[in-house]
Amino acid sequence: MAGPDRPLFAGRVGRPHGLDGSFYVLEPNLPLLEVGMTVTVGERSRTISRRAGQDSRPILGLDGVSDRAGAEALRGQELQVPRERAPQLEPDEWWAEDLEGCRVQDGERMVGTVRRLRVLPSCEVLEVAREGSEDLLVPLVSDAVRNIDVEGQLIDVDLTFLGER
């Protein structure tokens, strides 16, 4: 479970793009990757100076990274944003980090624990680790998820809708 001091994952530095220090972002969290936002890469804070490409494959430029070698040196590192700098979420929106580690139940029946949030082509799903059974993928749709209580670290799902008994 994420704490209030834990930064948010904004993406991972991918391969360089061009000669100016720009790079592709892997696993992008687009609301956290706007021009002017400050991200932490390794131990350094840097401001996003450029965003190009497509939402599915954004290209970023960071202040202080001015050539291909500089971008290559960052390759594979996480881009993180302090929570206090992140945009406000709408009702019924959550950061992936806040869902990880939540208990998943169907009423009183324990199902498992959220391992991570995955983005699939059709929707986002919770990957739920279950003891003695295969992981369960729970789509984040109202028919499958009855309630999410981040503070209580509990997610109530409908196993019947998911084809489970």
CSV table of N, CA and C in Angstrom, one decimal:
chain,number,residue,atom,x,y,z
A,1,MET,N,0.8,-1.2,0.0
A,1,MET,CA,0.0,0.0,0.0
A,1,MET,C,0.9,1.2,0.0
A,2,ALA,N,0.5,2.2,-0.8
A,2,ALA,CA,1.3,3.4,-0.9
A,2,ALA,C,1.0,4.3,0.3
A,3,GLY,N,2.1,5.0,0.7
A,3,GLY,CA,1.9,6.0,1.8
A,3,GLY,C,1.8,7.3,1.2
A,4,PRO,N,1.5,8.3,2.0
A,4,PRO,CA,1.4,9.7,1.5
A,4,PRO,C,2.7,10.3,1.0
A,5,ASP,N,3.8,9.7,1.5
A,5,ASP,CA,5.1,10.2,1.1
A,5,ASP,C,5.7,9.4,-0.1
A,6,ARG,N,5.1,8.3,-0.5
A,6,ARG,CA,5.6,7.5,-1.6
A,6,ARG,C,5.4,8.2,-2.9
A,7,PRO,N,6.4,8.5,-3.8
A,7,PRO,CA,6.2,9.1,-5.1
A,7,PRO,C,5.3,8.2,-6.0
A,8,LEU,N,4.8,8.9,-7.0
A,8,LEU,CA,4.0,8.2,-8.0
A,8,LEU,C,4.9,7.8,-9.2
A,9,PHE,N,4.7,6.6,-9.7
A,9,PHE,CA,5.4,6.2,-10.9
A,9,PHE,C,4.8,6.8,-12.2
A,10,ALA,N,5.7,7.6,-12.9
A,10,ALA,CA,5.2,8.3,-14.1
A,10,ALA,C,5.7,7.6,-15.4
A,11,GLY,N,6.6,6.6,-15.3
A,11,GLY,CA,7.1,5.9,-16.4
A,11,GLY,C,8.5,5.5,-16.2
A,12,ARG,N,9.1,5.0,-17.3
A,12,ARG,CA,10.5,4.5,-17.3
A,12,ARG,C,11.1,5.0,-18.5
A,13,VAL,N,12.4,5.5,-18.4
A,13,VAL,CA,13.2,6.0,-19.5
A,13,VAL,C,13.5,4.9,-20.5
A,14,GLY,N,13.1,5.1,-21.7
A,14,GLY,CA,13.3,4.1,-22.8
A,14,GLY,C,14.5,4.5,-23.6
A,15,ARG,N,14.6,4.1,-24.8
A,15,ARG,CA,15.7,4.4,-25.7
A,15,ARG,C,15.7,5.8,-26.1
A,16,PRO,N,16.8,6.4,-26.4
A,16,PRO,CA,16.9,7.8,-26.8
A,16,PRO,C,16.2,8.0,-28.2
A,17,HIS,N,15.8,9.2,-28.4
A,17,HIS,CA,15.1,9.6,-29.7
A,17,HIS,C,15.8,10.8,-30.2
A,18,GLY,N,16.6,10.6,-31.3
A,18,GLY,CA,17.3,11.8,-31.8
A,18,GLY,C,18.6,12.1,-31.1
A,19,LEU,N,19.1,13.3,-31.3
A,19,LEU,CA,20.4,13.7,-30.7
A,19,LEU,C,20.3,14.7,-29.6
A,20,ASP,N,19.1,15.2,-29.3
A,20,ASP,CA,18.9,16.3,-28.4
A,20,ASP,C,18.7,15.9,-26.9
A,21,GLY,N,18.8,14.6,-26.6
A,21,GLY,CA,18.6,14.2,-25.2
A,21,GLY,C,17.2,13.7,-24.9
A,22,SER,N,16.3,13.7,-26.0
A,22,SER,CA,14.9,13.2,-25.8
A,22,SER,C,15.0,11.7,-25.8
A,23,PHE,N,13.9,11.1,-25.2
A,23,PHE,CA,13.8,9.6,-25.1
A,23,PHE,C,12.4,9.2,-25.1
A,24,TYR,N,12.1,8.0,-25.4
A,24,TYR,CA,10.8,7.4,-25.3
A,24,TYR,C,10.5,7.0,-23.9
A,25,VAL,N,9.3,7.1,-23.5
A,25,VAL,CA,8.9,6.7,-22.2
A,25,VAL,C,8.1,5.4,-22.2
A,26,LEU,N,8.6,4.4,-21.4
A,26,LEU,CA,7.9,3.1,-21.3
A,26,LEU,C,7.0,3.2,-20.1
A,27,GLU,N,5.8,2.5,-20.3
A,27,GLU,CA,4.8,2.5,-19.2
A,27,GLU,C,4.4,3.9,-18.8
A,28,PRO,N,4.1,4.7,-19.7
A,28,PRO,CA,3.8,6.1,-19.3
A,28,PRO,C,2.5,6.3,-18.5
A,29,ASN,N,2.6,7.2,-17.5
A,29,ASN,CA,1.4,7.6,-16.8
A,29,ASN,C,1.2,9.1,-17.2
A,30,LEU,N,0.4,9.3,-18.3
A,30,LEU,CA,0.3,10.5,-19.0
A,30,LEU,C,0.0,11.7,-18.1
A,31,PRO,N,-0.9,11.7,-17.2
A,31,PRO,CA,-1.2,12.9,-16.4
A,31,PRO,C,0.0,13.4,-15.6
A,32,LEU,N,1.0,12.5,-15.4
A,32,LEU,CA,2.2,12.9,-14.7
A,32,LEU,C,3.3,13.4,-15.6
A,33,LEU,N,3.1,13.4,-16.9
A,33,LEU,CA,4.1,13.7,-17.8
A,33,LEU,C,3.8,15.0,-18.7
A,34,GLU,N,3.4,16.0,-18.0
A,34,GLU,CA,3.1,17.3,-18.7
A,34,GLU,C,4.3,18.2,-18.7
A,35,VAL,N,4.5,19.0,-19.8
A,35,VAL,CA,5.6,19.9,-19.9
A,35,VAL,C,5.5,20.9,-18.7
A,36,GLY,N,6.6,21.1,-18.0
A,36,GLY,CA,6.7,22.0,-16.8
A,36,GLY,C,6.6,21.2,-15.5
A,37,MET,N,6.2,19.9,-15.6
A,37,MET,CA,6.2,19.1,-14.3
A,37,MET,C,7.6,18.7,-14.0
A,38,THR,N,7.8,18.6,-12.7
A,38,THR,CA,9.1,18.1,-12.2
A,38,THR,C,9.1,16.6,-11.9
A,39,VAL,N,10.0,15.9,-12.5
A,39,VAL,CA,10.1,14.4,-12.2
A,39,VAL,C,11.4,14.1,-11.6
A,40,THR,N,11.5,13.1,-10.8
A,40,THR,CA,12.8,12.6,-10.3
A,40,THR,C,13.2,11.4,-11.1
A,41,VAL,N,14.5,11.5,-11.5
A,41,VAL,CA,15.1,10.4,-12.2
A,41,VAL,C,16.4,10.0,-11.5
A,42,GLY,N,16.4,8.8,-10.9
A,42,GLY,CA,17.6,8.5,-10.0
A,42,GLY,C,17.5,9.4,-8.8
A,43,GLU,N,18.5,10.1,-8.5
A,43,GLU,CA,18.5,11.0,-7.4
A,43,GLU,C,18.3,12.5,-7.7
A,44,ARG,N,18.0,12.8,-9.0
A,44,ARG,CA,17.9,14.2,-9.5
A,44,ARG,C,16.5,14.5,-9.9
A,45,SER,N,16.1,15.7,-9.5
A,45,SER,CA,14.9,16.3,-10.0
A,45,SER,C,15.1,17.1,-11.3
A,46,ARG,N,14.3,16.9,-12.3
A,46,ARG,CA,14.4,17.5,-13.6
A,46,ARG,C,13.0,18.0,-14.0
A,47,THR,N,13.0,19.1,-14.8
A,47,THR,CA,11.7,19.6,-15.3
A,47,THR,C,11.5,19.0,-16.7
A,48,ILE,N,10.3,18.6,-17.0
A,48,ILE,CA,10.0,18.2,-18.4
A,48,ILE,C,9.9,19.4,-19.3
A,49,SER,N,10.8,19.5,-20.3
A,49,SER,CA,10.9,20.6,-21.2
A,49,SER,C,10.2,20.4,-22.5
A,50,ARG,N,10.0,19.1,-22.8
A,50,ARG,CA,9.4,18.7,-24.1
A,50,ARG,C,8.6,17.5,-24.0
A,51,ARG,N,7.4,17.5,-24.7
A,51,ARG,CA,6.7,16.2,-24.8
A,51,ARG,C,6.2,16.1,-26.2
A,52,ALA,N,6.5,15.0,-26.9
A,52,ALA,CA,6.1,14.8,-28.3
A,52,ALA,C,5.7,13.4,-28.4
A,53,GLY,N,5.5,13.0,-29.6
A,53,GLY,CA,5.1,11.6,-29.9
A,53,GLY,C,3.6,11.4,-29.7
A,54,GLN,N,3.2,10.1,-29.5
A,54,GLN,CA,1.8,9.8,-29.3
A,54,GLN,C,1.6,9.4,-27.9
A,55,ASP,N,0.4,9.5,-27.4
A,55,ASP,CA,0.1,9.1,-26.0
A,55,ASP,C,0.6,7.7,-25.7
A,56,SER,N,0.5,6.8,-26.7
A,56,SER,CA,0.9,5.4,-26.4
A,56,SER,C,2.4,5.3,-26.4
A,57,ARG,N,3.1,6.2,-27.0
A,57,ARG,CA,4.6,6.2,-27.1
A,57,ARG,C,5.1,7.6,-27.0
A,58,PRO,N,5.0,8.2,-25.8
A,58,PRO,CA,5.5,9.6,-25.7
A,58,PRO,C,7.0,9.7,-25.7
A,59,ILE,N,7.4,10.9,-26.2
A,59,ILE,CA,8.8,11.2,-26.2
A,59,ILE,C,9.0,12.4,-25.3
A,60,LEU,N,10.0,12.4,-24.3
A,60,LEU,CA,10.2,13.5,-23.4
A,60,LEU,C,11.6,14.0,-23.6
A,61,GLY,N,11.7,15.3,-23.2
A,61,GLY,CA,12.9,16.0,-23.1
A,61,GLY,C,13.0,16.5,-21.7
A,62,LEU,N,14.1,16.4,-21.0
A,62,LEU,CA,14.2,16.9,-19.6
A,62,LEU,C,15.3,18.0,-19.6
A,63,ASP,N,15.1,19.0,-18.8
A,63,ASP,CA,16.1,20.1,-18.6
A,63,ASP,C,17.4,19.4,-18.1
A,64,GLY,N,18.5,19.8,-18.6
A,64,GLY,CA,19.8,19.2,-18.2
A,64,GLY,C,20.2,18.0,-18.9
A,65,VAL,N,19.4,17.4,-19.8
A,65,VAL,CA,19.7,16.3,-20.6
A,65,VAL,C,19.7,16.7,-22.0
A,66,SER,N,20.9,17.0,-22.6
A,66,SER,CA,21.0,17.7,-23.8
A,66,SER,C,21.5,16.9,-25.0
A,67,ASP,N,21.9,15.7,-24.8
A,67,ASP,CA,22.4,14.9,-25.9
A,67,ASP,C,22.0,13.4,-25.8
A,68,ARG,N,22.3,12.7,-26.8
A,68,ARG,CA,21.9,11.3,-26.9
A,68,ARG,C,22.6,10.5,-25.7
A,69,ALA,N,23.8,10.8,-25.5
A,69,ALA,CA,24.6,10.1,-24.4
A,69,ALA,C,23.9,10.3,-23.0
A,70,GLY,N,23.4,11.5,-22.8
A,70,GLY,CA,22.7,11.8,-21.5
A,70,GLY,C,21.5,11.0,-21.4
A,71,ALA,N,20.7,10.9,-22.5
A,71,ALA,CA,19.5,10.1,-22.5
A,71,ALA,C,19.8,8.6,-22.3
A,72,GLU,N,20.8,8.2,-22.9
A,72,GLU,CA,21.2,6.8,-22.8
A,72,GLU,C,21.6,6.4,-21.4
A,73,ALA,N,22.3,7.4,-20.7
A,73,ALA,CA,22.7,7.2,-19.3
A,73,ALA,C,21.5,7.0,-18.4
A,74,LEU,N,20.3,7.5,-18.7
A,74,LEU,CA,19.1,7.4,-17.9
A,74,LEU,C,18.3,6.2,-18.2
A,75,ARG,N,18.6,5.5,-19.3
A,75,ARG,CA,17.8,4.4,-19.8
A,75,ARG,C,17.5,3.4,-18.7
A,76,GLY,N,16.2,3.0,-18.6
A,76,GLY,CA,15.8,2.0,-17.6
A,76,GLY,C,15.4,2.6,-16.3
A,77,GLN,N,15.7,3.8,-16.0
A,77,GLN,CA,15.4,4.4,-14.7
A,77,GLN,C,14.0,4.8,-14.6
A,78,GLU,N,13.4,4.8,-13.4
A,78,GLU,CA,12.0,5.2,-13.2
A,78,GLU,C,11.9,6.8,-13.2
A,79,LEU,N,10.8,7.3,-13.7
A,79,LEU,CA,10.4,8.7,-13.6
A,79,LEU,C,9.4,8.7,-12.5
A,80,GLN,N,9.6,9.5,-11.5
A,80,GLN,CA,8.7,9.6,-10.4
A,80,GLN,C,8.3,11.0,-10.1
A,81,VAL,N,7.1,11.2,-9.6
A,81,VAL,CA,6.6,12.5,-9.3
A,81,VAL,C,6.1,12.5,-7.8
A,82,PRO,N,6.5,13.5,-7.0
A,82,PRO,CA,6.0,13.6,-5.7
A,82,PRO,C,4.5,13.7,-5.7
A,83,ARG,N,3.8,13.1,-4.8
A,83,ARG,CA,2.3,13.1,-4.7
A,83,ARG,C,1.8,14.5,-4.7
A,84,GLU,N,2.4,15.4,-3.9
A,84,GLU,CA,1.9,16.8,-3.8
A,84,GLU,C,1.9,17.6,-5.1
A,85,ARG,N,2.7,17.1,-6.1
A,85,ARG,CA,2.8,17.8,-7.4
A,85,ARG,C,1.9,17.1,-8.4
A,86,ALA,N,1.3,16.0,-8.1
A,86,ALA,CA,0.4,15.3,-9.0
A,86,ALA,C,-0.9,16.0,-9.1
A,87,PRO,N,-1.6,15.9,-10.3
A,87,PRO,CA,-2.9,16.5,-10.5
A,87,PRO,C,-3.9,15.8,-9.6
A,88,GLN,N,-5.0,16.6,-9.3
A,88,GLN,CA,-6.1,16.0,-8.5
A,88,GLN,C,-6.8,15.0,-9.3
A,89,LEU,N,-7.2,13.9,-8.7
A,89,LEU,CA,-8.0,12.9,-9.3
A,89,LEU,C,-9.5,13.2,-9.2
A,90,GLU,N,-10.2,12.7,-10.2
A,90,GLU,CA,-11.7,12.8,-10.2
A,90,GLU,C,-12.2,11.7,-9.2
A,91,PRO,N,-13.5,11.9,-8.8
A,91,PRO,CA,-14.1,10.8,-8.0
A,91,PRO,C,-14.0,9.5,-8.7
A,92,ASP,N,-13.8,8.4,-8.0
A,92,ASP,CA,-13.7,7.1,-8.6
A,92,ASP,C,-12.4,6.9,-9.5
A,93,GLU,N,-11.4,7.7,-9.2
A,93,GLU,CA,-10.1,7.5,-9.8
A,93,GLU,C,-9.1,7.3,-8.7
A,94,TRP,N,-8.1,6.4,-9.0
A,94,TRP,CA,-7.1,6.1,-8.0
A,94,TRP,C,-5.7,6.0,-8.7
A,95,TRP,N,-4.7,6.3,-8.0
A,95,TRP,CA,-3.3,6.0,-8.5
A,95,TRP,C,-3.1,4.5,-8.3
A,96,ALA,N,-2.4,3.9,-9.3
A,96,ALA,CA,-2.1,2.5,-9.3
A,96,ALA,C,-1.4,2.0,-8.0
A,97,GLU,N,-0.5,2.9,-7.5
A,97,GLU,CA,0.2,2.6,-6.3
A,97,GLU,C,-0.7,2.4,-5.1
A,98,ASP,N,-1.8,3.1,-5.1
A,98,ASP,CA,-2.8,3.1,-4.0
A,98,ASP,C,-3.6,1.8,-3.9
A,99,LEU,N,-3.7,1.2,-5.1
A,99,LEU,CA,-4.5,-0.1,-5.2
A,99,LEU,C,-3.6,-1.3,-4.9
A,100,GLU,N,-2.3,-1.2,-5.1
A,100,GLU,CA,-1.4,-2.3,-4.9
A,100,GLU,C,-1.4,-2.7,-3.4
A,101,GLY,N,-1.6,-3.9,-3.1
A,101,GLY,CA,-1.5,-4.4,-1.7
A,101,GLY,C,-2.9,-4.4,-1.1
A,102,CYS,N,-3.9,-3.9,-1.7
A,102,CYS,CA,-5.3,-3.9,-1.1
A,102,CYS,C,-5.8,-5.4,-1.1
A,103,ARG,N,-6.5,-5.7,0.0
A,103,ARG,CA,-7.2,-7.0,0.1
A,103,ARG,C,-8.4,-7.0,-0.9
A,104,VAL,N,-8.7,-8.1,-1.5
A,104,VAL,CA,-9.8,-8.2,-2.4
A,104,VAL,C,-10.7,-9.3,-1.9
A,105,GLN,N,-12.0,-8.9,-1.7
A,105,GLN,CA,-13.0,-9.8,-1.2
A,105,GLN,C,-14.3,-9.8,-2.0
A,106,ASP,N,-15.0,-10.8,-1.9
A,106,ASP,CA,-16.4,-10.9,-2.5
A,106,ASP,C,-17.3,-11.0,-1.2
A,107,GLY,N,-17.8,-9.9,-0.8
A,107,GLY,CA,-18.6,-9.9,0.5
A,107,GLY,C,-17.6,-10.2,1.6
A,108,GLU,N,-17.9,-11.3,2.3
A,108,GLU,CA,-17.0,-11.7,3.4
A,108,GLU,C,-15.9,-12.7,3.0
A,109,ARG,N,-16.0,-13.2,1.7
A,109,ARG,CA,-15.1,-14.2,1.2
A,109,ARG,C,-13.8,-13.5,0.7
A,110,MET,N,-12.7,-13.9,1.3
A,110,MET,CA,-11.4,-13.4,0.9
A,110,MET,C,-11.0,-14.0,-0.5
A,111,VAL,N,-10.6,-13.1,-1.4
A,111,VAL,CA,-10.2,-13.6,-2.7
A,111,VAL,C,-8.7,-13.5,-2.9
A,112,GLY,N,-8.0,-12.5,-2.5
A,112,GLY,CA,-6.6,-12.3,-2.6
A,112,GLY,C,-6.1,-10.9,-2.4
A,113,THR,N,-5.0,-10.6,-2.9
A,113,THR,CA,-4.4,-9.3,-2.7
A,113,THR,C,-4.0,-8.7,-4.1
A,114,VAL,N,-4.2,-7.4,-4.3
A,114,VAL,CA,-3.8,-6.8,-5.6
A,114,VAL,C,-2.3,-6.7,-5.7
A,115,ARG,N,-1.8,-7.3,-6.7
A,115,ARG,CA,-0.4,-7.3,-7.0
A,115,ARG,C,0.0,-6.1,-7.8
A,116,ARG,N,-0.8,-5.7,-8.8
A,116,ARG,CA,-0.6,-4.5,-9.6
A,116,ARG,C,-1.8,-4.2,-10.5
A,117,LEU,N,-1.8,-3.0,-11.0
A,117,LEU,CA,-2.8,-2.6,-12.0
A,117,LEU,C,-2.1,-2.8,-13.4
A,118,ARG,N,-2.9,-3.4,-14.2
A,118,ARG,CA,-2.4,-3.6,-15.6
A,118,ARG,C,-3.3,-2.9,-16.6
A,119,VAL,N,-2.7,-2.3,-17.6
A,119,VAL,CA,-3.5,-1.7,-18.6
A,119,VAL,C,-3.5,-2.6,-19.8
A,120,LEU,N,-4.8,-3.0,-20.2
A,120,LEU,CA,-5.0,-3.9,-21.3
A,120,LEU,C,-5.7,-3.0,-22.4
A,121,PRO,N,-5.7,-3.5,-23.6
A,121,PRO,CA,-6.4,-2.7,-24.7
A,121,PRO,C,-7.8,-2.3,-24.4
A,122,SER,N,-8.6,-3.2,-23.7
A,122,SER,CA,-10.0,-2.9,-23.5
A,122,SER,C,-10.2,-2.1,-22.2
A,123,CYS,N,-9.4,-2.3,-21.2
A,123,CYS,CA,-9.6,-1.6,-19.9
A,123,CYS,C,-8.5,-1.8,-19.0
A,124,GLU,N,-8.5,-1.2,-17.8
A,124,GLU,CA,-7.5,-1.5,-16.8
A,124,GLU,C,-8.0,-2.6,-16.0
A,125,VAL,N,-7.1,-3.5,-15.5
A,125,VAL,CA,-7.5,-4.6,-14.7
A,125,VAL,C,-6.6,-4.7,-13.4
A,126,LEU,N,-7.2,-5.2,-12.4
A,126,LEU,CA,-6.4,-5.5,-11.2
A,126,LEU,C,-5.9,-7.0,-11.3
A,127,GLU,N,-4.6,-7.1,-11.1
A,127,GLU,CA,-4.0,-8.5,-11.1
A,127,GLU,C,-4.0,-8.9,-9.6
A,128,VAL,N,-4.9,-9.9,-9.3
A,128,VAL,CA,-5.1,-10.3,-7.9
A,128,VAL,C,-4.4,-11.6,-7.7
A,129,ALA,N,-3.4,-11.6,-6.7
A,129,ALA,CA,-2.7,-12.8,-6.3
A,129,ALA,C,-3.6,-13.6,-5.4
A,130,ARG,N,-3.8,-14.9,-5.7
A,130,ARG,CA,-4.6,-15.8,-4.9
A,130,ARG,C,-3.8,-16.9,-4.3
A,131,GLU,N,-4.0,-17.2,-3.1
A,131,GLU,CA,-3.2,-18.3,-2.5
A,131,GLU,C,-3.8,-19.7,-3.0
A,132,GLY,N,-2.8,-20.5,-3.5
A,132,GLY,CA,-3.2,-21.8,-4.0
A,132,GLY,C,-4.0,-21.8,-5.3
A,133,SER,N,-4.0,-20.7,-6.0
A,133,SER,CA,-4.7,-20.7,-7.3
A,133,SER,C,-4.1,-19.7,-8.2
A,134,GLU,N,-4.4,-19.7,-9.5
A,134,GLU,CA,-3.9,-18.8,-10.4
A,134,GLU,C,-4.3,-17.4,-10.1
A,135,ASP,N,-3.6,-16.4,-10.5
A,135,ASP,CA,-3.9,-15.0,-10.4
A,135,ASP,C,-5.3,-14.8,-11.1
A,136,LEU,N,-6.0,-13.8,-10.6
A,136,LEU,CA,-7.3,-13.4,-11.1
A,136,LEU,C,-7.2,-12.0,-11.7
A,137,LEU,N,-7.7,-11.8,-12.9
A,137,LEU,CA,-7.7,-10.5,-13.5
A,137,LEU,C,-9.1,-9.9,-13.3
A,138,VAL,N,-9.2,-8.8,-12.6
A,138,VAL,CA,-10.5,-8.1,-12.3
A,138,VAL,C,-10.6,-6.8,-13.1
A,139,PRO,N,-11.4,-6.7,-14.1
A,139,PRO,CA,-11.6,-5.5,-14.8
A,139,PRO,C,-12.1,-4.4,-13.9
A,140,LEU,N,-11.6,-3.1,-14.1
A,140,LEU,CA,-12.1,-2.0,-13.3
A,140,LEU,C,-13.4,-1.5,-14.0
A,141,VAL,N,-14.4,-2.2,-13.9
A,141,VAL,CA,-15.7,-1.8,-14.4
A,141,VAL,C,-16.7,-2.1,-13.2
A,142,SER,N,-17.8,-1.3,-13.2
A,142,SER,CA,-18.8,-1.3,-12.1
A,142,SER,C,-19.4,-2.7,-11.9
A,143,ASP,N,-19.6,-3.5,-13.0
A,143,ASP,CA,-20.2,-4.8,-12.8
A,143,ASP,C,-19.2,-5.8,-12.1
A,144,ALA,N,-17.9,-5.6,-12.2
A,144,ALA,CA,-17.0,-6.5,-11.5
A,144,ALA,C,-16.6,-6.0,-10.1
A,145,VAL,N,-16.5,-4.6,-10.0
A,145,VAL,CA,-16.0,-4.1,-8.7
A,145,VAL,C,-17.1,-3.3,-8.1
A,146,ARG,N,-17.5,-3.7,-6.9
A,146,ARG,CA,-18.6,-3.1,-6.2
A,146,ARG,C,-18.1,-1.8,-5.4
A,147,ASN,N,-16.9,-1.9,-4.8
A,147,ASN,CA,-16.5,-0.8,-4.0
A,147,ASN,C,-15.0,-0.9,-3.8
A,148,ILE,N,-14.4,0.3,-3.8
A,148,ILE,CA,-12.9,0.4,-3.5
A,148,ILE,C,-12.7,1.4,-2.4
A,149,ASP,N,-12.2,0.9,-1.3
A,149,ASP,CA,-11.9,1.7,-0.1
A,149,ASP,C,-10.3,1.7,0.1
A,150,VAL,N,-9.7,2.7,-0.5
A,150,VAL,CA,-8.3,2.8,-0.5
A,150,VAL,C,-7.8,2.9,1.0
A,151,GLU,N,-8.4,3.8,1.7
A,151,GLU,CA,-8.0,4.0,3.1
A,151,GLU,C,-8.1,2.7,3.9
A,152,GLY,N,-9.1,1.9,3.7
A,152,GLY,CA,-9.3,0.7,4.4
A,152,GLY,C,-8.6,-0.5,3.7
A,153,GLN,N,-7.9,-0.2,2.6
A,153,GLN,CA,-7.2,-1.2,1.8
A,153,GLN,C,-8.0,-2.4,1.5
A,154,LEU,N,-9.3,-2.2,1.0
A,154,LEU,CA,-10.2,-3.2,0.7
A,154,LEU,C,-10.9,-3.0,-0.6
A,155,ILE,N,-11.0,-4.0,-1.4
A,155,ILE,CA,-11.8,-3.9,-2.7
A,155,ILE,C,-12.8,-5.0,-2.7
A,156,ASP,N,-14.0,-4.7,-2.9
A,156,ASP,CA,-15.1,-5.7,-2.9
A,156,ASP,C,-15.5,-5.9,-4.4
A,157,VAL,N,-15.4,-7.2,-4.8
A,157,VAL,CA,-15.6,-7.6,-6.2
A,157,VAL,C,-16.8,-8.6,-6.3
A,158,ASP,N,-17.3,-8.8,-7.4
A,158,ASP,CA,-18.4,-9.7,-7.7
A,158,ASP,C,-17.8,-10.9,-8.5
A,159,LEU,N,-17.5,-12.0,-7.7
A,159,LEU,CA,-16.9,-13.2,-8.4
A,159,LEU,C,-17.9,-13.9,-9.3
A,160,THR,N,-19.2,-13.8,-9.1
A,160,THR,CA,-20.2,-14.4,-10.0
A,160,THR,C,-20.0,-13.7,-11.4
A,161,PHE,N,-19.9,-12.4,-11.4
A,161,PHE,CA,-19.8,-11.6,-12.7
A,161,PHE,C,-18.5,-12.1,-13.4
A,162,LEU,N,-17.4,-12.4,-12.6
A,162,LEU,CA,-16.2,-12.8,-13.1
A,162,LEU,C,-16.1,-14.2,-13.5
A,163,GLY,N,-17.2,-15.0,-13.4
A,163,GLY,CA,-17.2,-16.4,-13.7
A,163,GLY,C,-16.6,-17.3,-12.7
A,164,GLU,N,-16.5,-16.8,-11.5
A,164,GLU,CA,-15.9,-17.6,-10.4
A,164,GLU,C,-17.1,-18.0,-9.5
A,165,ARG,N,-16.8,-19.1,-8.7
A,165,ARG,CA,-17.9,-19.5,-7.8
A,165,ARG,C,-17.4,-19.5,-6.4
